CSV table of C-alpha atoms (C1' of nucleotides) in Angstrom, one decimal:
chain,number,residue,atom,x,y,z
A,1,UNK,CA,107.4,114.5,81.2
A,2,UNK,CA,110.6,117.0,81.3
A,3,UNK,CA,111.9,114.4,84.3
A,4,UNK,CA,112.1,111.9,81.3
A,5,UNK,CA,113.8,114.4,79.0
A,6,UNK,CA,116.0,115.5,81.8
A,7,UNK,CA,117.0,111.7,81.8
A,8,UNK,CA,117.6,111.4,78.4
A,9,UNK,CA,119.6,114.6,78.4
A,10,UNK,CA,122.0,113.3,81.0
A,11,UNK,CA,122.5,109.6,79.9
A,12,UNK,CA,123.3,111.1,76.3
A,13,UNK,CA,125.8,113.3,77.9
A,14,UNK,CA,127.3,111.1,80.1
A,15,UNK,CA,127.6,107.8,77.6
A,16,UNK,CA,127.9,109.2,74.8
A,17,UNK,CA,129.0,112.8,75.1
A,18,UNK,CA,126.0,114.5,73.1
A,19,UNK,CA,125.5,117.5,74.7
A,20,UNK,CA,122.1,118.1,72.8
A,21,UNK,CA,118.5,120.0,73.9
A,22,UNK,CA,115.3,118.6,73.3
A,23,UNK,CA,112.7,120.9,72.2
A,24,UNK,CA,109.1,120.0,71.4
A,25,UNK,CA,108.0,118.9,68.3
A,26,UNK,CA,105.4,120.9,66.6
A,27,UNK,CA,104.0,118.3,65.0
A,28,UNK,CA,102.2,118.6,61.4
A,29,UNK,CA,98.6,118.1,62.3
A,30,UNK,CA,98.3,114.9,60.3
A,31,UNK,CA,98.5,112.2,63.4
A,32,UNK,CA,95.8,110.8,64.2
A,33,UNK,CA,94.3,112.7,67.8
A,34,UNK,CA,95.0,109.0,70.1
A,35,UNK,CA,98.8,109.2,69.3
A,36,UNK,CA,99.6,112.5,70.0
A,37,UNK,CA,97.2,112.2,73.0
A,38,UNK,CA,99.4,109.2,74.0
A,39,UNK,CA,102.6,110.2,73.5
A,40,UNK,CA,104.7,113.3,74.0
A,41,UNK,CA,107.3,113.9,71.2
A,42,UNK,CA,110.5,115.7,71.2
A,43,UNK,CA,113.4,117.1,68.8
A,44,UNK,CA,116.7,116.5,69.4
A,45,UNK,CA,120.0,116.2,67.2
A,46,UNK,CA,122.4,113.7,67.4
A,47,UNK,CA,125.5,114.4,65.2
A,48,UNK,CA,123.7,116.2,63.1
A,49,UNK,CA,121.1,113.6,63.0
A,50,UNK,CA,117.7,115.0,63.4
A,51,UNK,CA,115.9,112.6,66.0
A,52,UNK,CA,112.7,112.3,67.2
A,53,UNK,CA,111.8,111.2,70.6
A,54,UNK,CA,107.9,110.0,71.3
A,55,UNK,CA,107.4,109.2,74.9
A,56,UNK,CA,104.4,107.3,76.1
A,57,UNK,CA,102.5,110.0,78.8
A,58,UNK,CA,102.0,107.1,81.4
A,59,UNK,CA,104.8,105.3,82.8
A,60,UNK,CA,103.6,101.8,81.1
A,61,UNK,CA,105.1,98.9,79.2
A,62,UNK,CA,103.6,99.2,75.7
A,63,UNK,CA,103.3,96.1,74.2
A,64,UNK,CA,105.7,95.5,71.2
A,65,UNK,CA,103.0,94.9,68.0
A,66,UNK,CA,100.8,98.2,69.2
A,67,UNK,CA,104.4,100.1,69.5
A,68,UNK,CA,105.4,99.0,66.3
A,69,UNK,CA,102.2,100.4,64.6
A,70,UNK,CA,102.3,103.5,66.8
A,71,UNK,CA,105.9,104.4,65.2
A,72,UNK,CA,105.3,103.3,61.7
A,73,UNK,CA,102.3,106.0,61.3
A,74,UNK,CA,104.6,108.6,63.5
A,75,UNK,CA,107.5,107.8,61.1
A,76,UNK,CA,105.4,108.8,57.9
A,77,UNK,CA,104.9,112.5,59.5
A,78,UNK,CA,108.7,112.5,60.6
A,79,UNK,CA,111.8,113.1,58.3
A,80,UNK,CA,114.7,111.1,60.4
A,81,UNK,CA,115.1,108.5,63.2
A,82,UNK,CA,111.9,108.4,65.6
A,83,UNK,CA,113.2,107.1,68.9
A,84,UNK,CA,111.1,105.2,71.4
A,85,UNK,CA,112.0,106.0,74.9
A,86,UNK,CA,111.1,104.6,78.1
A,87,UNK,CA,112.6,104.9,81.3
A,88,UNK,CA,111.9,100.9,82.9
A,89,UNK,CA,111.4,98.3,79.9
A,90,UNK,CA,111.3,94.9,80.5
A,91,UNK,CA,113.7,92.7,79.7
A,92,UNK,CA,111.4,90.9,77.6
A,93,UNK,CA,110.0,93.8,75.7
A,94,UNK,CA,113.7,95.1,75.4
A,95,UNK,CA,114.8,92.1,73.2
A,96,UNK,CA,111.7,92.2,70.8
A,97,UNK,CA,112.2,95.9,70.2
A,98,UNK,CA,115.8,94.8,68.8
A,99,UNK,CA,114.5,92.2,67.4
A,100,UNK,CA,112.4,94.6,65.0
A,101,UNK,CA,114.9,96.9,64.7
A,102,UNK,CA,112.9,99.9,66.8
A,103,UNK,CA,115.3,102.6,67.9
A,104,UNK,CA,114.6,103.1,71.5
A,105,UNK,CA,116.3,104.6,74.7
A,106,UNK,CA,115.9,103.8,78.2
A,107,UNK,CA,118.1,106.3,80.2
A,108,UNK,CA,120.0,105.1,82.7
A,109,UNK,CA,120.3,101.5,81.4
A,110,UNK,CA,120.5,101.1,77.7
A,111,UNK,CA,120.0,102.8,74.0
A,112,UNK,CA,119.6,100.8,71.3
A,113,UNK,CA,119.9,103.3,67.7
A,114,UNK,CA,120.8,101.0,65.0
A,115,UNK,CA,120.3,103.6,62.4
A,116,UNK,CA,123.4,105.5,64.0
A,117,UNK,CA,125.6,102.3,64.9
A,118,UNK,CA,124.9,102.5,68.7
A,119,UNK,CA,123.8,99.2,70.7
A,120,UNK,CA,124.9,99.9,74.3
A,121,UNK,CA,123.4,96.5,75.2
A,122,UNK,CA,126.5,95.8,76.8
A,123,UNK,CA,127.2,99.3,78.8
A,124,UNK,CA,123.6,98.0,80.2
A,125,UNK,CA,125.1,94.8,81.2
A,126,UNK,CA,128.1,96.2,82.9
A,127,UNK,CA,125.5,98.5,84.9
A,128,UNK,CA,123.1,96.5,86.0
A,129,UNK,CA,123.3,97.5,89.6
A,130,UNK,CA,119.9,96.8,90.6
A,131,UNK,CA,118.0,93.7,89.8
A,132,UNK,CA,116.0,94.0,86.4
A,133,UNK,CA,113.3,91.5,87.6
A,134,UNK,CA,111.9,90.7,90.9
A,135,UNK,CA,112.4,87.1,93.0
A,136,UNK,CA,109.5,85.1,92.5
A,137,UNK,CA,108.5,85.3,96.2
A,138,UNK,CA,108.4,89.3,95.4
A,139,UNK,CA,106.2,88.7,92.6
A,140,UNK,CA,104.4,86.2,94.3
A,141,UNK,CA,103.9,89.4,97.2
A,142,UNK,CA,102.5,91.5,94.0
A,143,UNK,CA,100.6,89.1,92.6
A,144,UNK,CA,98.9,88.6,95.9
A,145,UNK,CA,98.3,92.5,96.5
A,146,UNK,CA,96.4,92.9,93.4
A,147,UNK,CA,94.4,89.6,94.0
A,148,UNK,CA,93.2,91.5,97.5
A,149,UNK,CA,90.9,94.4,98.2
A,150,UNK,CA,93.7,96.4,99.7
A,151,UNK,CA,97.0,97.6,98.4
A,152,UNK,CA,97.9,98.7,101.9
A,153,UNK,CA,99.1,97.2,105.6
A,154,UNK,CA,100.8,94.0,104.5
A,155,UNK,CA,103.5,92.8,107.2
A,156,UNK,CA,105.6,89.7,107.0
A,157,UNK,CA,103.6,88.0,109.7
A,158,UNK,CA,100.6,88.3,107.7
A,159,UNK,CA,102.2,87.0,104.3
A,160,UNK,CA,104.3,84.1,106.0
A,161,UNK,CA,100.7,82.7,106.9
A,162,UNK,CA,98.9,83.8,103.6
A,163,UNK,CA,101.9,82.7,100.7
A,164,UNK,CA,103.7,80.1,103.0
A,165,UNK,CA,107.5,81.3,102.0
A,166,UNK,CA,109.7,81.9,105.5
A,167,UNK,CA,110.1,84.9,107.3
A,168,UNK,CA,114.0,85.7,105.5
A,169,UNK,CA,112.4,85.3,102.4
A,170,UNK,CA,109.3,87.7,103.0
A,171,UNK,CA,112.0,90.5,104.2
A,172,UNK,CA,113.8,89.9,101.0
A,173,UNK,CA,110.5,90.7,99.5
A,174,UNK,CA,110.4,93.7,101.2
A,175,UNK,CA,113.6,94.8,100.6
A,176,UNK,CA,113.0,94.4,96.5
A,177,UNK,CA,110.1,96.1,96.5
A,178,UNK,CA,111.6,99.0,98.3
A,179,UNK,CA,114.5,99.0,96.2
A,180,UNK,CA,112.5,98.9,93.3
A,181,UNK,CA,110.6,102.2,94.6
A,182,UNK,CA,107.7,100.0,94.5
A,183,UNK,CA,105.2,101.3,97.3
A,184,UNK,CA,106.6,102.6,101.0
A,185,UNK,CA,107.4,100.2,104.1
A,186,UNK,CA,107.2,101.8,106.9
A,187,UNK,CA,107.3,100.3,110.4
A,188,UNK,CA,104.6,99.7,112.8
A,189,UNK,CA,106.3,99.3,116.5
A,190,UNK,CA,109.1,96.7,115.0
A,191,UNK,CA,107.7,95.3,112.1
A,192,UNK,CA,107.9,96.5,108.3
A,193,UNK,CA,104.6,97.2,106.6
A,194,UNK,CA,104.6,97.3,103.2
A,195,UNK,CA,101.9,99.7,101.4
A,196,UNK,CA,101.1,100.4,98.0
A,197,UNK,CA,99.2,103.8,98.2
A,198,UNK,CA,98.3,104.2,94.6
A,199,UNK,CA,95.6,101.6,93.0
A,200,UNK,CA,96.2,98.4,92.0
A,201,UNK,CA,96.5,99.3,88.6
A,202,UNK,CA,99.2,102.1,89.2
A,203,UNK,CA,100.6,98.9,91.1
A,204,UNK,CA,100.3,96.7,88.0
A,205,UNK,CA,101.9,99.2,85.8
A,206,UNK,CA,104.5,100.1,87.9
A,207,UNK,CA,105.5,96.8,88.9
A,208,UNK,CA,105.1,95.2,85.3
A,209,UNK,CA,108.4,95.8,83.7
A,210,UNK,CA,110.1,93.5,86.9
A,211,UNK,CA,107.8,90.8,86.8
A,212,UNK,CA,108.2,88.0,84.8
A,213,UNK,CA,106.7,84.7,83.7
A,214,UNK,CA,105.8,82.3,86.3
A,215,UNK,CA,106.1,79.3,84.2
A,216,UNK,CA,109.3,77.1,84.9
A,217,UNK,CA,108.4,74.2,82.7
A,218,UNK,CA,106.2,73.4,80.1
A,219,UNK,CA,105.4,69.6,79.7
A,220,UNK,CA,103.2,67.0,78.3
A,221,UNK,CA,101.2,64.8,80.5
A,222,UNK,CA,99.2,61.4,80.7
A,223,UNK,CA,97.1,60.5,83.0
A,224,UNK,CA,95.8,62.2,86.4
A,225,UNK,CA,95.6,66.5,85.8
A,226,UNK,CA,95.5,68.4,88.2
A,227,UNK,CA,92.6,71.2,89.2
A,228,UNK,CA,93.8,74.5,88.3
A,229,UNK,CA,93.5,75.5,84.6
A,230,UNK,CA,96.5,78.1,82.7
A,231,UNK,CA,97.6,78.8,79.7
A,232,UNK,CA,95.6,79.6,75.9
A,233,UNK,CA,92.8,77.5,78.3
A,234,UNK,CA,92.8,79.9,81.0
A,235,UNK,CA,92.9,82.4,78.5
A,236,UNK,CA,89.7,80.9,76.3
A,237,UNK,CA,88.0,81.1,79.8
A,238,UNK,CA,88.4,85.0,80.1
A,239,UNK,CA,88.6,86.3,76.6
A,240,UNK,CA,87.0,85.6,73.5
A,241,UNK,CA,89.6,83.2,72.3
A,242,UNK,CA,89.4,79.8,71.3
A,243,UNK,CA,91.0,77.2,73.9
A,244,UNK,CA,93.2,74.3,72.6
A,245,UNK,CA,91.8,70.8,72.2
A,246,UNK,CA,93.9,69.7,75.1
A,247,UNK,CA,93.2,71.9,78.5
A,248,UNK,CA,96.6,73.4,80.1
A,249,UNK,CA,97.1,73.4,84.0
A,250,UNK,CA,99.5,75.0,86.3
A,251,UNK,CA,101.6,73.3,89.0
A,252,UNK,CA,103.6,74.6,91.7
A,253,UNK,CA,107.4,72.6,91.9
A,254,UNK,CA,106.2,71.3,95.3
A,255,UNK,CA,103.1,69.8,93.9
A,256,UNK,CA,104.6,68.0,91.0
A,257,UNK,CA,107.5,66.5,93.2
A,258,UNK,CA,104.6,64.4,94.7
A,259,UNK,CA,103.0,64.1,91.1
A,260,UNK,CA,106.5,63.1,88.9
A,261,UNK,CA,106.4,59.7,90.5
A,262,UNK,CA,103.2,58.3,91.4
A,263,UNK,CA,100.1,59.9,89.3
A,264,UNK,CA,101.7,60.8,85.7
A,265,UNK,CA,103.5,60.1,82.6
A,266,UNK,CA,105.8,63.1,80.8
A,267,UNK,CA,105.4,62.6,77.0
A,268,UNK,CA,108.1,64.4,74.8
A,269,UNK,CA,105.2,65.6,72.1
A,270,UNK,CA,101.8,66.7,72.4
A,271,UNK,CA,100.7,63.5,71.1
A,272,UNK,CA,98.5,61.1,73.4
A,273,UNK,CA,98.8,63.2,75.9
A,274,UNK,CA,95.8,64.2,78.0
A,275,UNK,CA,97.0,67.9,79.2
A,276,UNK,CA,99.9,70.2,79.1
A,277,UNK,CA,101.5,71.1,82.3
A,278,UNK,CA,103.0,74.3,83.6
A,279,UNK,CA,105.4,73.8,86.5
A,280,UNK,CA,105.7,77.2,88.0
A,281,UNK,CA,107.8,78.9,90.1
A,282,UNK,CA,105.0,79.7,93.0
A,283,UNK,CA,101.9,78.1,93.9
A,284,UNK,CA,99.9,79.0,91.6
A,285,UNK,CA,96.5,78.1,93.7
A,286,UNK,CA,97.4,81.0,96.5
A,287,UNK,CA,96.2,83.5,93.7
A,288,UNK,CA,93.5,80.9,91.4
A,289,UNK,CA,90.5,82.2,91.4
A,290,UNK,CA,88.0,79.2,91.2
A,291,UNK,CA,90.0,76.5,89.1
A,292,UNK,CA,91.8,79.2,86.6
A,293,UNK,CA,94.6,80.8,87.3
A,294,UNK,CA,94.8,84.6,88.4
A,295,UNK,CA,94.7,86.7,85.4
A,296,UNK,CA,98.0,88.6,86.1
A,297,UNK,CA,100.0,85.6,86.4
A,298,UNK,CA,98.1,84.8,83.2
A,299,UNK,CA,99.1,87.6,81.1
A,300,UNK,CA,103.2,87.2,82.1
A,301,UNK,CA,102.9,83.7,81.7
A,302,UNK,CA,101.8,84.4,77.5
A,303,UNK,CA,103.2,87.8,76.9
A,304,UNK,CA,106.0,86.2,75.2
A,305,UNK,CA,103.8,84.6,73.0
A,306,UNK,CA,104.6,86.0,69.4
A,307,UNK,CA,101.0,86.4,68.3
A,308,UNK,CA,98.8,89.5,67.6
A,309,UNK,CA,95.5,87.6,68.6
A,310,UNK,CA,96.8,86.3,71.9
A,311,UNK,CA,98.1,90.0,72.7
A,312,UNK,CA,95.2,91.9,72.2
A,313,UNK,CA,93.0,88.9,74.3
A,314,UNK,CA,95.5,89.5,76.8
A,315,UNK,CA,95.0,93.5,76.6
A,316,UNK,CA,91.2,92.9,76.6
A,317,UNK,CA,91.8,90.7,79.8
A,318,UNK,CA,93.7,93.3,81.3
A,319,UNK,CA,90.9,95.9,80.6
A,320,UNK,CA,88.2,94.0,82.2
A,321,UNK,CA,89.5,93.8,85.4
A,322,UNK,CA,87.5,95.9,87.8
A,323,UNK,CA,90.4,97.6,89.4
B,1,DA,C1',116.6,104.9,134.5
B,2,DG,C1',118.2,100.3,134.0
B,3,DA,C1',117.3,95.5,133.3
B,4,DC,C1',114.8,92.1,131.1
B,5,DT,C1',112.1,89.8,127.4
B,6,DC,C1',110.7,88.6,123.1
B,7,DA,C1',110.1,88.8,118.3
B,8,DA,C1',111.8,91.1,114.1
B,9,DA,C1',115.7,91.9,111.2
B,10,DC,C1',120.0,90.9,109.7
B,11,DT,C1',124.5,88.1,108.6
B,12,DA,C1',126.5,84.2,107.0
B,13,DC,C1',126.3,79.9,105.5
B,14,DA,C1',123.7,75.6,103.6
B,15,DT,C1',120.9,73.4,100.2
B,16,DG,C1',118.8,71.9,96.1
B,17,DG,C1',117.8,72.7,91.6
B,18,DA,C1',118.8,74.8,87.2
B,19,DT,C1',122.2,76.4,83.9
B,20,DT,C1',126.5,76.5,81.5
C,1,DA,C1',132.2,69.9,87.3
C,2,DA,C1',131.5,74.6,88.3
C,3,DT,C1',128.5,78.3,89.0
C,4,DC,C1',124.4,80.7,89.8
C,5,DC,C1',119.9,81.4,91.9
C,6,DA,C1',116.1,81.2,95.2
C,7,DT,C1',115.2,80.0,99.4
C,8,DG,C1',115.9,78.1,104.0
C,9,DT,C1',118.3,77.8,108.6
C,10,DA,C1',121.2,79.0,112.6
C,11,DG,C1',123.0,82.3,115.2
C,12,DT,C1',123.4,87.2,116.4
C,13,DT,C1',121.9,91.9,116.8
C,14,DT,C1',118.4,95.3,117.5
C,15,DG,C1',114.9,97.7,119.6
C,16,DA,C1',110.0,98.4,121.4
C,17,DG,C1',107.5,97.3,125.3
C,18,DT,C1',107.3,96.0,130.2
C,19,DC,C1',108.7,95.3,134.8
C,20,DT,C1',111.2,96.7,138.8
DNA sequence: AGACTCAAACTACATGGATT
DNA sequence: AATCCATGTAGTTTGAGTCT
């Protein structure tokens, strides 16, 4: 974790011209054992502020309710402004820790200390030199890894015939991924190969804070629905929650070009409608397993969904999966 | 070694849809 | 209307493998 500190060290130097240490925290006994098992926390002063910076020991996108709870206990033990840092959030997770005021750093890209007057959302903006989420045919390229046995050995040859996207667009895929530092390509005679040599689930947690929802458009339908079920219905098929009273299904754009004419009728409410309809940006019966959707698509598709009992189904989901 | 071949990768531009 | 984004297409370059 002192790479992460190192970071933090710099990017305060460098924007904002602290030149601060952090040292350990010796922390009073009182937290309870998962926290301090889960996080690694730090001292440091900024103008005279005392600070404390808890840092999660995996590189993973906690989600915003569990985060909130974790710093509210670690706050009780801790005299001054507890600071959340990671080094990759994701966009989406970034706008609801502002939105609940919780102080957190991601060095390199953004700070965001309300306590001390400092929002650097817009240095962030300025210095967005790399992409902060991946095309949807790179996702699409994830998504498809962790739906396979293997995270290793995938060419564009092989993935023009499995996802149907062009050859350009497969080795823009590639170069994403390896400008995201997300798995190696190496080439075999001319060809790229693309390898993720961790497991899936380093590959899920790495690649989580660039990958966004797949869902374009949300609509009410009448009439004809199609096969593959998403949404709170998917959801209700692989956790404990209840589904809606009318089922959700996803949609590639292609697929409802053919549709919008000929089979249904778009409603602007809920009411007399016979589904709801995602229109998504990829196809989302490459990765369906049976008639519901793939459950990582799943989770980005509702991880905006402001709700504590949707986020821990989606968590639970998560866990089950046999990586 | 040099010439040839063929497919992959790249550059530049086109397109169609979404967003402002 | 203007702009942006994701993707496709045409044409060019590159380079590994093969033949002479």
């Amino acid at each position: 974790m002192n790479k992460t500190i190192a970071a933090v060290e710099r990017y305060l130097s460098e924007v904002l011209g602290v030149q601060s240490k952090a040292r350990p925290w010796k922390e009073t006994g009182n937290l309870p054992f998962f926290l301090t098992n889960y996080y690694e926390f730090y001292e440091i002063s900024l103008w005279e502020h005392p600070c404390l910076l808890m840092i999660p020991e995996e590189d993973v996108d906690v989600l915003p309710a569990a985060l909130k709870k974790h710093r509210d206990c670690v706050q009780s033990e801790w005299d001054g402004c507890c600071i959340y840092v990671q080094e990759a959030i994701s966009p989406h997770n970034r706008q609801r820790l502002i939105q609940h005021r919780v102080p957190f750093i991601a060095p390199g890209n953004q700070m965001y200390l309300p306590d001390l007057g400092i929002d650097l959302r817009e240095y962030f903006q300025q210095s967005k030199s790399s992409k902060e989420t991946l095309s949807p045919a790179t996702q699409a390229v994830v998504v498809y890894t962790l739906c396979h046995a293997t995270t290793e050995g995938y060419t564009a040859s092989t993935l023009i015939k499995e996802l149907g996207y062009s050859r350009m667009t497969l080795i823009r895929a590639f170069n994403e991924l390896e400008a995201a530092n997300i798995g190696v390509i190496d080439k075999r005679g001319r060809e790229r190969c693309w390898s993720f040599t961790g497991g899936k689930r380093e590959l899920w947690n790495q690649a989580l804070p660039l990958l966004s929802s797949p869902v374009k458009q949300r609509i009410w339908i009448k009439g004809k629905t199609p096969k593959i079920q998403a949404g709170f219905t998917a959801l209700g098929e692989r956790s404990m929650l209840n589904p809606p009273s009318i089922c959700t299904y996803a949609t590639s754009t292609e697929e409802w070009k053919t549709w919008k004419e000929a089979v249904v009728k778009t409603l602007p409410i809920s009411e007399g409608a016979t589904a709801e309809l995602e229109i998504w940006h990829y196809d989302p019966s490459l990765f369906a397993d049976g008639d519901i959707v793939d459950p990582y698509s799943l989770y980005l598709s509702l991880r905006d969904t402001e709700d504590e009992r949707t986020e821990i189904a989606l968590e639970e989901m998560i866990e089950k999966i046999e990586w």
